[in-house]
């Protein structure tokens, strides 16, 4: 049975982010340590100009924010590992990572020369989906879900080949699939047996989502208008906090 440590020279975790989402870094770090405390991989965090102090993350400073895709391209150019496990700063782990299953998945992806393996299944299985095993299979070439920004093991060069500098993450999801017809794209078939479980998009449209806040604040108000007000106030403070932190070191422990 393969162990995750067997892949440390091949795989790095890449946390896609930018300074505007620095308020997600500490909660992401807390939950990552809680649910994957023995992660053997290097964990790279994309930052712009903020400086961080962390024993978990190795920052990749790319300078001024140039948008999701170009930020990601610049970060990938500084990584030498042939594979990256892509994750976003507001994907908060909610359960312990199934390490043995993840190791077996990595081995299967490597052996089949997969260009990517997405660990979050779509709501419905695509017509023409070809199972490889009881967990995941090959995504059809004509599927519009071949480039989803979920937790995904990507062959680094494959990801670089389908990125376009002017695209947002949403553009990439909507347009990127047609650029992958020559790639071997795998995905989990169902969500309930995924080895990595997480809250998807803890921050949406600039606001913290209730399910993410509930992970840290059980007393979170059940009244919708109060939730919206607190979320708006919380994120409106972000710009002021970001300006104050210029030149400072942000401690994430």
PDB file of C-alpha atoms in Angstrom, residues 7-220:
ATOM      1  CA  UNK A   7       5.223  11.086  -3.237  1.00  0.00           C
ATOM      2  CA  UNK A   8       6.944  13.985  -1.490  1.00  0.00           C
ATOM      3  CA  UNK A   9       9.442  14.511  -4.307  1.00  0.00           C
ATOM      4  CA  UNK A  10       6.660  14.507  -6.910  1.00  0.00           C
ATOM      5  CA  UNK A  11       3.765  16.399  -5.314  1.00  0.00           C
ATOM      6  CA  UNK A  12       3.440  19.827  -3.715  1.00  0.00           C
ATOM      7  CA  UNK A  13       0.305  21.398  -2.291  1.00  0.00           C
ATOM      8  CA  UNK A  14      -0.446  24.741  -3.935  1.00  0.00           C
ATOM      9  CA  UNK A  15      -2.852  27.102  -2.169  1.00  0.00           C
ATOM     10  CA  UNK A  16      -4.220  29.581  -4.685  1.00  0.00           C
ATOM     11  CA  UNK A  17      -4.724  32.971  -3.070  1.00  0.00           C
ATOM     12  CA  UNK A  18      -3.904  36.667  -3.133  1.00  0.00           C
ATOM     13  CA  UNK A  19      -3.428  39.330  -0.474  1.00  0.00           C
ATOM     14  CA  UNK A  20      -7.072  40.413  -0.678  1.00  0.00           C
ATOM     15  CA  UNK A  21      -8.029  37.109   0.936  1.00  0.00           C
ATOM     16  CA  UNK A  22      -5.466  37.207   3.721  1.00  0.00           C
ATOM     17  CA  UNK A  23      -8.260  36.965   6.298  1.00  0.00           C
ATOM     18  CA  UNK A  24      -8.813  33.355   5.164  1.00  0.00           C
ATOM     19  CA  UNK A  25      -5.205  32.261   5.674  1.00  0.00           C
ATOM     20  CA  UNK A  26      -5.297  31.789   9.432  1.00  0.00           C
ATOM     21  CA  UNK A  27      -8.586  29.805   9.566  1.00  0.00           C
ATOM     22  CA  UNK A  28      -7.412  27.755   6.588  1.00  0.00           C
ATOM     23  CA  UNK A  29      -4.187  27.019   8.462  1.00  0.00           C
ATOM     24  CA  UNK A  30      -6.010  26.090  11.678  1.00  0.00           C
ATOM     25  CA  UNK A  31      -8.315  23.614   9.959  1.00  0.00           C
ATOM     26  CA  UNK A  32      -5.575  22.200   7.736  1.00  0.00           C
ATOM     27  CA  UNK A  33      -3.452  21.454  10.812  1.00  0.00           C
ATOM     28  CA  UNK A  34      -6.439  19.941  12.580  1.00  0.00           C
ATOM     29  CA  UNK A  35      -7.486  17.585   9.790  1.00  0.00           C
ATOM     30  CA  UNK A  36      -4.168  16.917   8.056  1.00  0.00           C
ATOM     31  CA  UNK A  37      -1.552  17.386  10.788  1.00  0.00           C
ATOM     32  CA  UNK A  38       0.970  15.008   9.236  1.00  0.00           C
ATOM     33  CA  UNK A  39       0.823  16.282   5.662  1.00  0.00           C
ATOM     34  CA  UNK A  40       4.248  15.309   4.262  1.00  0.00           C
ATOM     35  CA  UNK A  41       4.198  17.689   1.300  1.00  0.00           C
ATOM     36  CA  UNK A  42       5.554  21.168   0.842  1.00  0.00           C
ATOM     37  CA  UNK A  43       2.647  23.590   1.021  1.00  0.00           C
ATOM     38  CA  UNK A  44       3.020  26.698  -1.111  1.00  0.00           C
ATOM     39  CA  UNK A  45       0.792  29.722  -0.515  1.00  0.00           C
ATOM     40  CA  UNK A  46       0.477  32.322  -3.268  1.00  0.00           C
ATOM     41  CA  UNK A  47       0.850  35.837  -1.866  1.00  0.00           C
ATOM     42  CA  UNK A  48       1.328  39.208  -3.504  1.00  0.00           C
ATOM     43  CA  UNK A  49       3.227  41.604  -1.270  1.00  0.00           C
ATOM     44  CA  UNK A  50       2.213  40.595   2.249  1.00  0.00           C
ATOM     45  CA  UNK A  51       4.843  38.791   4.281  1.00  0.00           C
ATOM     46  CA  UNK A  52       3.868  35.844   6.447  1.00  0.00           C
ATOM     47  CA  UNK A  53       5.390  33.811   9.250  1.00  0.00           C
ATOM     48  CA  UNK A  54       4.269  30.197   9.184  1.00  0.00           C
ATOM     49  CA  UNK A  55       5.737  26.776   9.816  1.00  0.00           C
ATOM     50  CA  UNK A  56       3.039  25.329   7.540  1.00  0.00           C
ATOM     51  CA  UNK A  57       3.207  27.492   4.431  1.00  0.00           C
ATOM     52  CA  UNK A  58       6.078  28.378   2.166  1.00  0.00           C
ATOM     53  CA  UNK A  59       4.993  31.637   0.515  1.00  0.00           C
ATOM     54  CA  UNK A  60       5.433  32.273  -3.184  1.00  0.00           C
ATOM     55  CA  UNK A  61       5.502  36.062  -3.536  1.00  0.00           C
ATOM     56  CA  UNK A  62       4.480  37.090  -7.045  1.00  0.00           C
ATOM     57  CA  UNK A  63       4.216  40.864  -6.647  1.00  0.00           C
ATOM     58  CA  UNK A  64       1.122  42.940  -7.476  1.00  0.00           C
ATOM     59  CA  UNK A  65      -2.130  41.058  -8.008  1.00  0.00           C
ATOM     60  CA  UNK A  66      -2.534  40.299 -11.716  1.00  0.00           C
ATOM     61  CA  UNK A  67      -5.661  38.156 -11.487  1.00  0.00           C
ATOM     62  CA  UNK A  68      -6.271  34.504 -10.697  1.00  0.00           C
ATOM     63  CA  UNK A  69      -4.784  32.922 -13.808  1.00  0.00           C
ATOM     64  CA  UNK A  70      -1.632  35.004 -14.166  1.00  0.00           C
ATOM     65  CA  UNK A  71      -0.986  34.762 -10.424  1.00  0.00           C
ATOM     66  CA  UNK A  72      -1.236  30.986 -10.741  1.00  0.00           C
ATOM     67  CA  UNK A  73       1.027  30.897 -13.793  1.00  0.00           C
ATOM     68  CA  UNK A  74       3.693  32.914 -11.997  1.00  0.00           C
ATOM     69  CA  UNK A  75       3.515  30.614  -8.970  1.00  0.00           C
ATOM     70  CA  UNK A  76       3.693  27.435 -11.047  1.00  0.00           C
ATOM     71  CA  UNK A  77       6.827  28.730 -12.759  1.00  0.00           C
ATOM     72  CA  UNK A  78       8.537  28.738  -9.355  1.00  0.00           C
ATOM     73  CA  UNK A  79       7.584  25.153  -8.463  1.00  0.00           C
ATOM     74  CA  UNK A  80       9.747  22.243  -9.593  1.00  0.00           C
ATOM     75  CA  UNK A  81       7.509  19.374  -8.457  1.00  0.00           C
ATOM     76  CA  UNK A  82       5.926  17.606 -11.452  1.00  0.00           C
ATOM     77  CA  UNK A  83       2.512  17.516  -9.729  1.00  0.00           C
ATOM     78  CA  UNK A  84       0.562  20.011  -7.636  1.00  0.00           C
ATOM     79  CA  UNK A  85      -2.429  19.394  -5.402  1.00  0.00           C
ATOM     80  CA  UNK A  86      -4.463  22.509  -6.134  1.00  0.00           C
ATOM     81  CA  UNK A  87      -6.579  24.005  -3.358  1.00  0.00           C
ATOM     82  CA  UNK A  88      -7.918  27.480  -2.619  1.00  0.00           C
ATOM     83  CA  UNK A  89      -7.484  29.500   0.540  1.00  0.00           C
ATOM     84  CA  UNK A  90     -11.198  29.404   1.336  1.00  0.00           C
ATOM     85  CA  UNK A  91     -11.575  25.640   0.984  1.00  0.00           C
ATOM     86  CA  UNK A  92     -11.713  24.721   4.663  1.00  0.00           C
ATOM     87  CA  UNK A  93     -11.154  21.086   5.611  1.00  0.00           C
ATOM     88  CA  UNK A  94     -13.985  19.631   7.673  1.00  0.00           C
ATOM     89  CA  UNK A  95     -12.873  16.011   8.264  1.00  0.00           C
ATOM     90  CA  UNK A  96      -9.601  14.134   8.636  1.00  0.00           C
ATOM     91  CA  UNK A  97      -7.907  13.480   5.308  1.00  0.00           C
ATOM     92  CA  UNK A  98      -8.059   9.796   4.375  1.00  0.00           C
ATOM     93  CA  UNK A  99      -4.311   9.385   3.906  1.00  0.00           C
ATOM     94  CA  UNK A 100      -4.184   5.766   2.754  1.00  0.00           C
ATOM     95  CA  UNK A 101      -6.938   6.311   0.222  1.00  0.00           C
ATOM     96  CA  UNK A 102      -5.265   9.479  -1.025  1.00  0.00           C
ATOM     97  CA  UNK A 103      -1.975   7.632  -1.418  1.00  0.00           C
ATOM     98  CA  UNK A 104      -3.689   4.900  -3.430  1.00  0.00           C
ATOM     99  CA  UNK A 105      -5.347   7.557  -5.596  1.00  0.00           C
ATOM    100  CA  UNK A 106      -2.031   9.252  -6.263  1.00  0.00           C
ATOM    101  CA  UNK A 107      -0.505   5.937  -7.284  1.00  0.00           C
ATOM    102  CA  UNK A 108      -3.396   5.186  -9.648  1.00  0.00           C
ATOM    103  CA  UNK A 109      -3.182   8.650 -11.204  1.00  0.00           C
ATOM    104  CA  UNK A 110       0.557   8.311 -11.740  1.00  0.00           C
ATOM    105  CA  UNK A 111       0.310   4.803 -13.174  1.00  0.00           C
ATOM    106  CA  UNK A 112      -2.406   5.827 -15.647  1.00  0.00           C
ATOM    107  CA  UNK A 113      -0.460   8.955 -16.634  1.00  0.00           C
ATOM    108  CA  UNK A 114      -3.404  11.155 -15.697  1.00  0.00           C
ATOM    109  CA  UNK A 115      -3.104  14.881 -16.323  1.00  0.00           C
ATOM    110  CA  UNK A 116      -5.493  15.636 -13.462  1.00  0.00           C
ATOM    111  CA  UNK A 117      -7.622  13.938 -10.831  1.00  0.00           C
ATOM    112  CA  UNK A 118     -10.398  15.996  -9.276  1.00  0.00           C
ATOM    113  CA  UNK A 119     -11.379  14.902  -5.775  1.00  0.00           C
ATOM    114  CA  UNK A 120     -14.819  16.540  -5.805  1.00  0.00           C
ATOM    115  CA  UNK A 121     -17.441  14.866  -7.956  1.00  0.00           C
ATOM    116  CA  UNK A 122     -20.000  16.808  -9.941  1.00  0.00           C
ATOM    117  CA  UNK A 123     -23.611  16.798  -8.794  1.00  0.00           C
ATOM    118  CA  UNK A 124     -24.467  14.389 -11.601  1.00  0.00           C
ATOM    119  CA  UNK A 125     -22.195  11.948 -13.419  1.00  0.00           C
ATOM    120  CA  UNK A 126     -21.478  12.938 -17.021  1.00  0.00           C
ATOM    121  CA  UNK A 127     -22.871  10.730 -19.749  1.00  0.00           C
ATOM    122  CA  UNK A 128     -19.954   8.734 -21.072  1.00  0.00           C
ATOM    123  CA  UNK A 129     -18.038   8.789 -17.767  1.00  0.00           C
ATOM    124  CA  UNK A 130     -15.716   5.754 -17.798  1.00  0.00           C
ATOM    125  CA  UNK A 131     -14.985   4.292 -14.331  1.00  0.00           C
ATOM    126  CA  UNK A 132     -11.421   3.169 -13.647  1.00  0.00           C
ATOM    127  CA  UNK A 133     -12.184   1.818 -10.188  1.00  0.00           C
ATOM    128  CA  UNK A 134     -14.923   2.083  -7.574  1.00  0.00           C
ATOM    129  CA  UNK A 135     -13.971   5.691  -6.770  1.00  0.00           C
ATOM    130  CA  UNK A 136     -13.088   7.613  -9.925  1.00  0.00           C
ATOM    131  CA  UNK A 137     -12.919   7.453 -13.689  1.00  0.00           C
ATOM    132  CA  UNK A 138     -12.237   9.258 -16.953  1.00  0.00           C
ATOM    133  CA  UNK A 139     -14.211  12.432 -17.659  1.00  0.00           C
ATOM    134  CA  UNK A 140     -15.643  12.426 -21.223  1.00  0.00           C
ATOM    135  CA  UNK A 141     -13.822  14.612 -23.744  1.00  0.00           C
ATOM    136  CA  UNK A 142     -17.006  16.574 -24.507  1.00  0.00           C
ATOM    137  CA  UNK A 143     -17.752  17.318 -20.832  1.00  0.00           C
ATOM    138  CA  UNK A 144     -17.836  20.950 -19.713  1.00  0.00           C
ATOM    139  CA  UNK A 145     -16.530  19.899 -16.289  1.00  0.00           C
ATOM    140  CA  UNK A 146     -12.945  18.964 -17.118  1.00  0.00           C
ATOM    141  CA  UNK A 147     -11.391  22.115 -15.593  1.00  0.00           C
ATOM    142  CA  UNK A 148     -13.130  22.648 -12.287  1.00  0.00           C
ATOM    143  CA  UNK A 149     -11.368  24.689  -9.622  1.00  0.00           C
ATOM    144  CA  UNK A 150     -11.834  22.099  -6.915  1.00  0.00           C
ATOM    145  CA  UNK A 151      -9.214  20.203  -4.945  1.00  0.00           C
ATOM    146  CA  UNK A 152      -7.391  18.514  -7.812  1.00  0.00           C
ATOM    147  CA  UNK A 153      -4.127  16.718  -8.408  1.00  0.00           C
ATOM    148  CA  UNK A 154      -2.714  18.332 -11.561  1.00  0.00           C
ATOM    149  CA  UNK A 155       0.284  17.442 -13.634  1.00  0.00           C
ATOM    150  CA  UNK A 156       2.007  20.799 -13.424  1.00  0.00           C
ATOM    151  CA  UNK A 157       2.808  21.091 -17.119  1.00  0.00           C
ATOM    152  CA  UNK A 158      -0.755  20.124 -18.057  1.00  0.00           C
ATOM    153  CA  UNK A 159      -2.208  22.845 -15.843  1.00  0.00           C
ATOM    154  CA  UNK A 160       0.226  25.376 -17.278  1.00  0.00           C
ATOM    155  CA  UNK A 161      -0.793  24.391 -20.809  1.00  0.00           C
ATOM    156  CA  UNK A 162      -4.504  25.135 -20.294  1.00  0.00           C
ATOM    157  CA  UNK A 163      -4.213  28.374 -18.312  1.00  0.00           C
ATOM    158  CA  UNK A 164      -4.816  31.686 -20.092  1.00  0.00           C
ATOM    159  CA  UNK A 165      -3.421  34.864 -18.552  1.00  0.00           C
ATOM    160  CA  UNK A 166      -6.607  36.942 -18.817  1.00  0.00           C
ATOM    161  CA  UNK A 167      -9.017  34.436 -17.271  1.00  0.00           C
ATOM    162  CA  UNK A 168     -10.657  34.422 -13.883  1.00  0.00           C
ATOM    163  CA  UNK A 169     -11.238  31.137 -12.076  1.00  0.00           C
ATOM    164  CA  UNK A 170     -14.844  31.238 -13.318  1.00  0.00           C
ATOM    165  CA  UNK A 171     -13.668  31.810 -16.915  1.00  0.00           C
ATOM    166  CA  UNK A 172     -11.282  28.881 -16.565  1.00  0.00           C
ATOM    167  CA  UNK A 173     -14.056  26.592 -15.409  1.00  0.00           C
ATOM    168  CA  UNK A 174     -16.367  27.755 -18.208  1.00  0.00           C
ATOM    169  CA  UNK A 175     -13.867  27.807 -21.092  1.00  0.00           C
ATOM    170  CA  UNK A 176     -10.979  25.573 -20.092  1.00  0.00           C
ATOM    171  CA  UNK A 177     -12.567  22.189 -20.795  1.00  0.00           C
ATOM    172  CA  UNK A 178     -12.368  22.643 -24.567  1.00  0.00           C
ATOM    173  CA  UNK A 179      -8.600  23.050 -24.234  1.00  0.00           C
ATOM    174  CA  UNK A 180      -8.189  19.656 -22.534  1.00  0.00           C
ATOM    175  CA  UNK A 181      -9.458  17.283 -25.225  1.00  0.00           C
ATOM    176  CA  UNK A 182      -5.982  15.777 -25.603  1.00  0.00           C
ATOM    177  CA  UNK A 183      -5.524  15.379 -21.839  1.00  0.00           C
ATOM    178  CA  UNK A 184      -6.435  12.463 -19.589  1.00  0.00           C
ATOM    179  CA  UNK A 185      -8.789  14.046 -17.058  1.00  0.00           C
ATOM    180  CA  UNK A 186     -10.032  11.980 -14.109  1.00  0.00           C
ATOM    181  CA  UNK A 187     -12.611  12.771 -11.462  1.00  0.00           C
ATOM    182  CA  UNK A 188     -14.309  11.176  -8.497  1.00  0.00           C
ATOM    183  CA  UNK A 189     -17.750   9.830  -9.354  1.00  0.00           C
ATOM    184  CA  UNK A 190     -19.375  10.504  -5.978  1.00  0.00           C
ATOM    185  CA  UNK A 191     -18.748  12.958  -3.173  1.00  0.00           C
ATOM    186  CA  UNK A 192     -19.427  10.754  -0.178  1.00  0.00           C
ATOM    187  CA  UNK A 193     -16.234   8.696  -0.578  1.00  0.00           C
ATOM    188  CA  UNK A 194     -13.768  11.514  -1.319  1.00  0.00           C
ATOM    189  CA  UNK A 195     -10.512  11.403   0.690  1.00  0.00           C
ATOM    190  CA  UNK A 196     -10.522  15.180   1.204  1.00  0.00           C
ATOM    191  CA  UNK A 197     -13.698  16.812   2.546  1.00  0.00           C
ATOM    192  CA  UNK A 198     -14.048  20.563   2.738  1.00  0.00           C
ATOM    193  CA  UNK A 199     -16.329  23.576   2.748  1.00  0.00           C
ATOM    194  CA  UNK A 200     -16.219  24.950  -0.774  1.00  0.00           C
ATOM    195  CA  UNK A 201     -15.841  28.733  -1.122  1.00  0.00           C
ATOM    196  CA  UNK A 202     -15.919  29.986   2.452  1.00  0.00           C
ATOM    197  CA  UNK A 203     -15.919  33.461   0.903  1.00  0.00           C
ATOM    198  CA  UNK A 204     -18.317  34.191  -1.953  1.00  0.00           C
ATOM    199  CA  UNK A 205     -18.792  37.522  -3.710  1.00  0.00           C
ATOM    200  CA  UNK A 206     -16.623  39.144  -1.093  1.00  0.00           C
ATOM    201  CA  UNK A 207     -18.651  37.876   1.868  1.00  0.00           C
ATOM    202  CA  UNK A 208     -17.989  35.127   4.380  1.00  0.00           C
ATOM    203  CA  UNK A 209     -20.463  32.280   3.996  1.00  0.00           C
ATOM    204  CA  UNK A 210     -22.513  31.199   7.024  1.00  0.00           C
ATOM    205  CA  UNK A 211     -21.345  27.573   6.889  1.00  0.00           C
ATOM    206  CA  UNK A 212     -17.720  28.722   7.050  1.00  0.00           C
ATOM    207  CA  UNK A 213     -18.300  31.118   9.933  1.00  0.00           C
ATOM    208  CA  UNK A 214     -20.176  28.401  11.789  1.00  0.00           C
ATOM    209  CA  UNK A 215     -16.952  26.343  11.907  1.00  0.00           C
ATOM    210  CA  UNK A 216     -15.509  28.946  14.271  1.00  0.00           C
ATOM    211  CA  UNK A 217     -18.560  30.751  15.655  1.00  0.00           C
ATOM    212  CA  UNK A 218     -21.287  28.338  16.768  1.00  0.00           C
ATOM    213  CA  UNK A 219     -23.267  31.290  18.145  1.00  0.00           C
ATOM    214  CA  UNK A 220     -23.585  32.768  14.658  1.00  0.00           C
TER     215      UNK A 220
END
